[in-house]
Backbone as numpy.savetxt, mean C-alpha at the origin, in Angstrom:
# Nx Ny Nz CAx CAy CAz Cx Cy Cz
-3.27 -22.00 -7.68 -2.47 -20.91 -7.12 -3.38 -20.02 -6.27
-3.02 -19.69 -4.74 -4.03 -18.93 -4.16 -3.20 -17.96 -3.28
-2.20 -16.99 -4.43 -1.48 -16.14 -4.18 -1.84 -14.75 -4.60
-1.83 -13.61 -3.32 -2.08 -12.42 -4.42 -0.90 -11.19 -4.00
-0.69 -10.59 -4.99 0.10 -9.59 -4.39 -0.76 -8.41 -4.25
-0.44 -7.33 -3.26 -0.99 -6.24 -3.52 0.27 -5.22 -3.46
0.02 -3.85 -4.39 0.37 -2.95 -4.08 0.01 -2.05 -3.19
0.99 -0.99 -2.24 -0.02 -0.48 -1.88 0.94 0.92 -1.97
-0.31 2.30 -2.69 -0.70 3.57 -2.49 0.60 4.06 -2.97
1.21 3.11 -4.34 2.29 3.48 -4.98 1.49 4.89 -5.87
1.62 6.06 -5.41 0.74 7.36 -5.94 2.04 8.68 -5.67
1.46 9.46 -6.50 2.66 10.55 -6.92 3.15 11.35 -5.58
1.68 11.75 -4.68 2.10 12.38 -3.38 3.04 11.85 -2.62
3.13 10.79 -3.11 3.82 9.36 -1.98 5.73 9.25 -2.03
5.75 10.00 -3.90 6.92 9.86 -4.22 7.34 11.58 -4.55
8.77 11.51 -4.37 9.54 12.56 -4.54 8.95 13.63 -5.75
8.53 14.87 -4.88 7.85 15.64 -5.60 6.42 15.99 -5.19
5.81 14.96 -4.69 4.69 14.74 -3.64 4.44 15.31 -2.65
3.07 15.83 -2.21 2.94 16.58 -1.22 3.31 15.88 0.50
3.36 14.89 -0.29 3.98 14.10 1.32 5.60 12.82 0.93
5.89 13.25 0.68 7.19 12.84 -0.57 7.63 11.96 0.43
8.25 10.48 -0.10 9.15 9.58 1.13 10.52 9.12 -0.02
11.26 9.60 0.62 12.49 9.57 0.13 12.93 7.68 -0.40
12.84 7.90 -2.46 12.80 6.30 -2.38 12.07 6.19 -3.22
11.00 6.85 -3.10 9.35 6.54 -3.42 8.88 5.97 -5.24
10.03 6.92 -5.76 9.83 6.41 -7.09 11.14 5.29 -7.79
11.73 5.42 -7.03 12.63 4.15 -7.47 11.72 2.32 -7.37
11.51 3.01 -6.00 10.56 1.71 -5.52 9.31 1.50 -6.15
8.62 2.60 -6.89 8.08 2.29 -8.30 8.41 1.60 -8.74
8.93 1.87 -9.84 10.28 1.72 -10.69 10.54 0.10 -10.73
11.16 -0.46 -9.42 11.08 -1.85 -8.88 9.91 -2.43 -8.66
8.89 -1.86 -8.68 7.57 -2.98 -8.62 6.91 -3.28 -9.43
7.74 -1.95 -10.77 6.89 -2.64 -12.02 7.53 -3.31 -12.64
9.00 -3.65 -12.64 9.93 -4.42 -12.92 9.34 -5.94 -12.23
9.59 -5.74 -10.86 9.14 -7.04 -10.23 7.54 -7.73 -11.03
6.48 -6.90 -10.94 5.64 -7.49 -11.77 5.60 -7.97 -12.85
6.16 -6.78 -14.05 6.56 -7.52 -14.99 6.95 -9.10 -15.69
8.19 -9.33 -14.14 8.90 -10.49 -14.19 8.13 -12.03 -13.32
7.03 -11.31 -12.48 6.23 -12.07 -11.68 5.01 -12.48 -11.77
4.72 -11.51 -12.34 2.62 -11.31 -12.54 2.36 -13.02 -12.69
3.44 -13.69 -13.40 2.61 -14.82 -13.47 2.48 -15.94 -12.29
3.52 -15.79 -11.47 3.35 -16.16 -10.14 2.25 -16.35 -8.73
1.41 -15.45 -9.49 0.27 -14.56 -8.80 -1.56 -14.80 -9.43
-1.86 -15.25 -8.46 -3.29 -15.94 -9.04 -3.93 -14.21 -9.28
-4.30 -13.41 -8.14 -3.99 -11.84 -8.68 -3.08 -10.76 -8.42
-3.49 -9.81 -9.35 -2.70 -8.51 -8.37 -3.25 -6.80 -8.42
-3.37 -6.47 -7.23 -4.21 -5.12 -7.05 -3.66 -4.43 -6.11
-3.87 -3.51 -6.22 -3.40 -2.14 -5.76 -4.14 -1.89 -4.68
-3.92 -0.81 -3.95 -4.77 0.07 -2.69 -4.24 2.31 -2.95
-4.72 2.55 -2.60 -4.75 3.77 -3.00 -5.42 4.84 -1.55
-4.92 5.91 -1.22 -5.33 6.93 -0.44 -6.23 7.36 -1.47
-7.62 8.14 -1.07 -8.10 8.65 -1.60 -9.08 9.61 -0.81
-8.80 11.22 -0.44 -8.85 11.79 0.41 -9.52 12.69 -0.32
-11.04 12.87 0.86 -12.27 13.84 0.68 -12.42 14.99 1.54
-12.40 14.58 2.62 -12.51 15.35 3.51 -12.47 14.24 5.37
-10.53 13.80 5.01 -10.00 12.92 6.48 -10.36 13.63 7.87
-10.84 14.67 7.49 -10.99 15.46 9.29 -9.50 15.64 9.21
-9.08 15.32 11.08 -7.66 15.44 11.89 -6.86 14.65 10.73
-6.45 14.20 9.78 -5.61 13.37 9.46 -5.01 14.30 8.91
-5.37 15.49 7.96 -4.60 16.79 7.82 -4.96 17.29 8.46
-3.30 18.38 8.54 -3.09 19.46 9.29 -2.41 20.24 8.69
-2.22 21.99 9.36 -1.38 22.67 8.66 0.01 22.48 9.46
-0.12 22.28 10.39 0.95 21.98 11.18 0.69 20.30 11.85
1.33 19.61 11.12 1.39 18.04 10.95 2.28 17.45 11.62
2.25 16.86 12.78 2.94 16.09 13.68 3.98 14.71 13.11
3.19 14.45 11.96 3.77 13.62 11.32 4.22 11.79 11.98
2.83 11.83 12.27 2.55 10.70 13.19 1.57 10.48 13.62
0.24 11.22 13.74 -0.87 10.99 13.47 -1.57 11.67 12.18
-0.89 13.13 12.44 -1.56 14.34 11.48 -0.40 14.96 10.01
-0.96 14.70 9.33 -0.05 14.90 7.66 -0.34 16.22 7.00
0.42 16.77 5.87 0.04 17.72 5.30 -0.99 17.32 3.95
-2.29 17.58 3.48 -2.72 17.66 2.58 -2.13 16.34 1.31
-2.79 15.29 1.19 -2.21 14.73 0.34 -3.33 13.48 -0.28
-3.28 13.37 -1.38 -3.93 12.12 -2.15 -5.39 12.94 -2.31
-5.54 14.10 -2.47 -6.99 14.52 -2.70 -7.56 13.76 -4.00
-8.96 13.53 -3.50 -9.65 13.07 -5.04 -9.57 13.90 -6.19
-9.04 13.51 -6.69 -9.29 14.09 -8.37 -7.77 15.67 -8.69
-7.27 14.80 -7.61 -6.07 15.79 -7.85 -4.82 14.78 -8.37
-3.76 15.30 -9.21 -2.82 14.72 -9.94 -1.92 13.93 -8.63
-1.80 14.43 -7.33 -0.90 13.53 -6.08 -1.82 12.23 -6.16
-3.21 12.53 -6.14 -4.00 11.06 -5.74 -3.31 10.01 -6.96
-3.44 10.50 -7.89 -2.92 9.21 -9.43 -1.51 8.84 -9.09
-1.71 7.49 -9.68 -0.72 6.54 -9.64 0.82 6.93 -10.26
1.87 6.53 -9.35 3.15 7.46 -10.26 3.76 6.55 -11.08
3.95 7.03 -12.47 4.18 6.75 -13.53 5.33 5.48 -13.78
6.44 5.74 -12.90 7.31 4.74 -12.99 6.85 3.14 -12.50
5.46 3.76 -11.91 4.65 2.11 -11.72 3.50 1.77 -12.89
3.50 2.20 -14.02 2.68 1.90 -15.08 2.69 0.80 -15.65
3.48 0.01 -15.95 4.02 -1.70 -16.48 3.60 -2.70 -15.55
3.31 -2.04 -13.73 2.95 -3.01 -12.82 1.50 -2.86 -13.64
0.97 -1.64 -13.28 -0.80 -1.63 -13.14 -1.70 -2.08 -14.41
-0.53 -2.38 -15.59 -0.87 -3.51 -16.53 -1.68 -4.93 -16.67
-1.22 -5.24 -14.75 -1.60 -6.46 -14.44 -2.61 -6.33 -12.95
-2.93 -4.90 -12.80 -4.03 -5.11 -11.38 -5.14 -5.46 -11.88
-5.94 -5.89 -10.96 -7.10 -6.53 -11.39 -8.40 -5.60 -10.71
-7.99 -4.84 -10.11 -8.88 -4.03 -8.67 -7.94 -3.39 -7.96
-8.96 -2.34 -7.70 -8.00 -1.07 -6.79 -9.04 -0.31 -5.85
-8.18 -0.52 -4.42 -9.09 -0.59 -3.08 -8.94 0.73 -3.10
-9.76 1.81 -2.80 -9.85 3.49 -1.92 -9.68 3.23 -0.86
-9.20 4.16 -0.30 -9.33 4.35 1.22 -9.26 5.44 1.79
-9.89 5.87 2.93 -9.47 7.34 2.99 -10.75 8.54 2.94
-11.76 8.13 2.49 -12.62 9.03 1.71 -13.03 10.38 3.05
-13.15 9.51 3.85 -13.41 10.48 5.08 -12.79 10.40 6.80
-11.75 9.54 6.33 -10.71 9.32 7.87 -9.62 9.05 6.93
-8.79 8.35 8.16 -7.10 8.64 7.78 -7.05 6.91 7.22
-7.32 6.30 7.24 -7.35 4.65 6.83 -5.81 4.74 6.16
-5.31 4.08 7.23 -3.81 3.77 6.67 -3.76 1.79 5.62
-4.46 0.98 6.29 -4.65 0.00 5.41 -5.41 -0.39 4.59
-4.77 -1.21 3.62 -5.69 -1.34 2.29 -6.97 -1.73 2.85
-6.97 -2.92 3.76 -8.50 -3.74 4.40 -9.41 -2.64 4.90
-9.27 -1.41 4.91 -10.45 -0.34 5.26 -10.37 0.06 3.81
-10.32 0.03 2.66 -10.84 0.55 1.24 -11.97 -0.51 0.89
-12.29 0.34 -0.36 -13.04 -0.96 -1.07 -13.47 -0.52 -2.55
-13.80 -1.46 -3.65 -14.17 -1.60 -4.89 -14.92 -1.41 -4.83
-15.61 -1.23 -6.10 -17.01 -1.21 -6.66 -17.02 -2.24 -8.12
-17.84 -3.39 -7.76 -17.90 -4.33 -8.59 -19.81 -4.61 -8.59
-19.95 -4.61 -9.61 -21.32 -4.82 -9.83 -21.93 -4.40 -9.25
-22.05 -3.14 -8.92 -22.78 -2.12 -8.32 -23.05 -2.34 -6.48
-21.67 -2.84 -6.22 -21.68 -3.19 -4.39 -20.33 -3.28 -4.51
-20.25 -2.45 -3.08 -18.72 -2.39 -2.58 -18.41 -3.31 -1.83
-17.27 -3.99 -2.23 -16.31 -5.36 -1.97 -15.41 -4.81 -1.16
-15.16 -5.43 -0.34 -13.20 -5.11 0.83 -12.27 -5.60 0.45
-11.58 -5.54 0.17 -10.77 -6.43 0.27 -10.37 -7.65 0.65
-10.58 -7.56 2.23 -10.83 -8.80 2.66 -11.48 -10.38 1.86
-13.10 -9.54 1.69 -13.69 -10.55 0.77 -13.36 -10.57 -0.45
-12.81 -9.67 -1.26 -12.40 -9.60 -2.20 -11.58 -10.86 -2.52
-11.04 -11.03 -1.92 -9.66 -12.35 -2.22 -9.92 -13.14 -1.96
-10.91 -12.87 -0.54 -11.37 -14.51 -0.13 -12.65 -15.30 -1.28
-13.34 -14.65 -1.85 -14.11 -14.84 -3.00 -12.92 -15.11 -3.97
-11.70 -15.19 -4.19 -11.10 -15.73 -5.06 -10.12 -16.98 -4.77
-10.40 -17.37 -3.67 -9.54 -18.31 -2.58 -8.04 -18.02 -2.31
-8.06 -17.04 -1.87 -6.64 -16.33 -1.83 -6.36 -16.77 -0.72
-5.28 -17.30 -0.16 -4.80 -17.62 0.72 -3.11 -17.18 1.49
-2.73 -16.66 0.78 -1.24 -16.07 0.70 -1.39 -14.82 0.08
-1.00 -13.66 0.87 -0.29 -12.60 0.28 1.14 -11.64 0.69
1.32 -11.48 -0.81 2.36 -10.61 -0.72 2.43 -8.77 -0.53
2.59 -8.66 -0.11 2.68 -6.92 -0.22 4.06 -6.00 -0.15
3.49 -4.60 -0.91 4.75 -3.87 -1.37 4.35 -2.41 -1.57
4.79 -1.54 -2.14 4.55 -0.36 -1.75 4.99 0.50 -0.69
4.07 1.87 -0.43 4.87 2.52 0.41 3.81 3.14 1.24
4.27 3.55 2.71 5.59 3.79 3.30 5.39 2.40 4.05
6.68 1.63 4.20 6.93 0.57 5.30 6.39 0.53 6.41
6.53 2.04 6.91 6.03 2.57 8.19 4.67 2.43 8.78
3.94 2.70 7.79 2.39 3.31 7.99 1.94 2.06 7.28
1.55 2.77 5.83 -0.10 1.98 4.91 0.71 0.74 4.61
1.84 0.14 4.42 2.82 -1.52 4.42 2.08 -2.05 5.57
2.83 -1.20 6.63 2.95 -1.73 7.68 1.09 -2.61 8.21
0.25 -1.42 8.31 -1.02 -1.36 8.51 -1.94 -2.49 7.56
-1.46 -2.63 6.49 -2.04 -3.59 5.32 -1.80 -4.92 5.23
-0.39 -5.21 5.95 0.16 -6.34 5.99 0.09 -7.30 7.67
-0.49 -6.23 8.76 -1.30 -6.51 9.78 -2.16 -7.12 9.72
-3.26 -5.72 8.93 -4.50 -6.33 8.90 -4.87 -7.52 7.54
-3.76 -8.03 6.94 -3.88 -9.16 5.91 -3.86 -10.52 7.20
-2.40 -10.46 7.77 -2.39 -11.62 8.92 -3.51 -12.04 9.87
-4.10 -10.49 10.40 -5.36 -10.51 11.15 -6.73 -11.12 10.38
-6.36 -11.16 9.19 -7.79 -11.84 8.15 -7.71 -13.31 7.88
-6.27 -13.34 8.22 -5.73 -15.31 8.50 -5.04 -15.62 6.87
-4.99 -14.36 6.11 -4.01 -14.79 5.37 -2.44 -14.87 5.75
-2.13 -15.71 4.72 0.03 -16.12 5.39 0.54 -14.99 4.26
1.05 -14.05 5.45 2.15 -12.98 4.53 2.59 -12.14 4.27
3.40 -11.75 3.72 4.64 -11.29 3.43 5.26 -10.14 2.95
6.00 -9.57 3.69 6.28 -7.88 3.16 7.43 -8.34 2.42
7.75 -7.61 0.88 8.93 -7.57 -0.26 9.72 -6.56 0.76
10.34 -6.22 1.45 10.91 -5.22 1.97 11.86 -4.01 0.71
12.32 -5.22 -0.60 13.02 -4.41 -1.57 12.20 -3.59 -2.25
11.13 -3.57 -2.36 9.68 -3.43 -3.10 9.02 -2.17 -2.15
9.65 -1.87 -0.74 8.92 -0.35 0.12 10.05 0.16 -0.09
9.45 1.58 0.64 10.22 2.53 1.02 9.45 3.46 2.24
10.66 3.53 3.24 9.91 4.07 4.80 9.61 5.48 5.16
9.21 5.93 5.46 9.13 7.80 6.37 10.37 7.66 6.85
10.62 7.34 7.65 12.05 7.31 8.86 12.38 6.18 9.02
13.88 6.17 9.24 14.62 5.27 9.87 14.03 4.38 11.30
13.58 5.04 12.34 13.32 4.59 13.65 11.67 4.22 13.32
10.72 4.62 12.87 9.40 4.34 12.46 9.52 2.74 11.83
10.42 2.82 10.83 10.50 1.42 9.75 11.12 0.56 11.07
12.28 0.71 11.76 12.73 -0.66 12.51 11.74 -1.25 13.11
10.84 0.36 13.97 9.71 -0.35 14.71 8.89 -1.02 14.35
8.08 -0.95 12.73 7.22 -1.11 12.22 7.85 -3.00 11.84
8.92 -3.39 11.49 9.65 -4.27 11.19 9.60 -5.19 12.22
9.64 -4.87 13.69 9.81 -5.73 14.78 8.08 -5.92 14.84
7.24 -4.89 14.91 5.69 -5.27 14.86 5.21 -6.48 14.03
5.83 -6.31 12.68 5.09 -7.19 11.91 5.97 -8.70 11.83
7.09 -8.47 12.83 7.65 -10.19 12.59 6.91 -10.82 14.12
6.56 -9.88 14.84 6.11 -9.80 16.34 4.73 -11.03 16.04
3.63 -10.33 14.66 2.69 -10.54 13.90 2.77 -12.37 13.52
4.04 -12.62 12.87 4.41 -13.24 11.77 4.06 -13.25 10.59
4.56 -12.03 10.40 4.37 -11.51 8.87 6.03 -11.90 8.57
5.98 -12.04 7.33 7.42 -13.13 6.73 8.16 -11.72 5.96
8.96 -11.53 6.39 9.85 -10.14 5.92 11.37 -10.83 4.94
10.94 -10.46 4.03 12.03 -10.86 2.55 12.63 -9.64 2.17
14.15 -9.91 2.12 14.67 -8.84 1.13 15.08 -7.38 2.74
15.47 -6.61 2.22 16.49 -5.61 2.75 15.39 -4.12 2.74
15.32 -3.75 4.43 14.37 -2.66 4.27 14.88 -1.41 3.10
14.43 -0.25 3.01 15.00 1.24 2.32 14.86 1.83 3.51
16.11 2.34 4.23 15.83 3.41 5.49 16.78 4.56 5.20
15.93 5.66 5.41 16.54 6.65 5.28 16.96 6.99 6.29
């Protein structure tokens, strides 16, 4: 089996209540730890990706355009950065969890990285050291860190695939676009976007 799923940056800021809240956010929790639950075994692995914000420069703002520049969100060691709860039954089964973020805006997982035996791994190699060849991805927003993760997975020459039931988007017009990009890609789009 040389399948992996990743989550991505299923975290509290992300969901309703969150300093950058996307309408959805914890249902679609909710559904990915269900889906894992029922899947994990499908999956040679499965890992997460995570914002994890030090000091992004321009990526916050106080006045946030909301398209390049955001309000304050996923700080290290603050309760938005941790994982939201209705995804706890998934993260049962991650194996590794990518940062990103520490000092720019890194919307995809392939700019984070682990710490495994005292050297930081990418992702990229991460999987490919496990002969991963197929992935799935899920999480949020469709728009952005989906969208951006599931690019730069195709661009690494893996085959695959956004859960579309499994995100949830910023906007309506952001997600269609982001949707036509990644079939543009051939990234394999399953299942029914969440547009608000």
């Amino acid at each position: 089996m040389s399948r992996a799923l990743v989550l991505v940056d299923v975290q509290n800021d992300f969901c309703e209540g969150g300093s950058l809240a996307v309408a959805g956010g914890a249902a679609v929790a909710g559904r990915i730890s269900t889906y894992v639950e029922e899947h994990h075994d499908e999956y040679a692995v499965i890992v997460a990706t995570a914002d994890w914000h030090d000091d992004p420069g321009a990526h916050f703002s106080d006045n946030p355009d909301f398209v390049d520049t955001w309000p304050a969100h996923c700080r290290i060691g603050s309760d938005g950065a941790l994982f939201h709860p209705a995804a706890e039954k998934a993260f049962e089964h991650v194996e590794a969890i990518f940062r990103k973020g520490h000092h720019s805006a890194a919307y995809s997982g392939f700019e984070g990285f682990t710490v495994e035996a005292d050297h930081r791994a990418t992702l990229a190699d991460w999987l490919r050291d496990r002969a991963i060849e197929q992935v799935d991805v899920v999480g949020i927003a469709t728009d952005h860190c989906v969208r951006a993760t599931a690019l730069d997975a195709a661009e690494e020459g893996f085959e695959t695939t956004v859960l579309l039931d499994l995100t949830a988007g910023v906007a309506r017009e952001t997600t269609e676009r982001a949707l036509v990009e990644l079939a543009a890609a051939e990234v394999v789009l399953e299942g029914t976007p969440v547009l608000t």
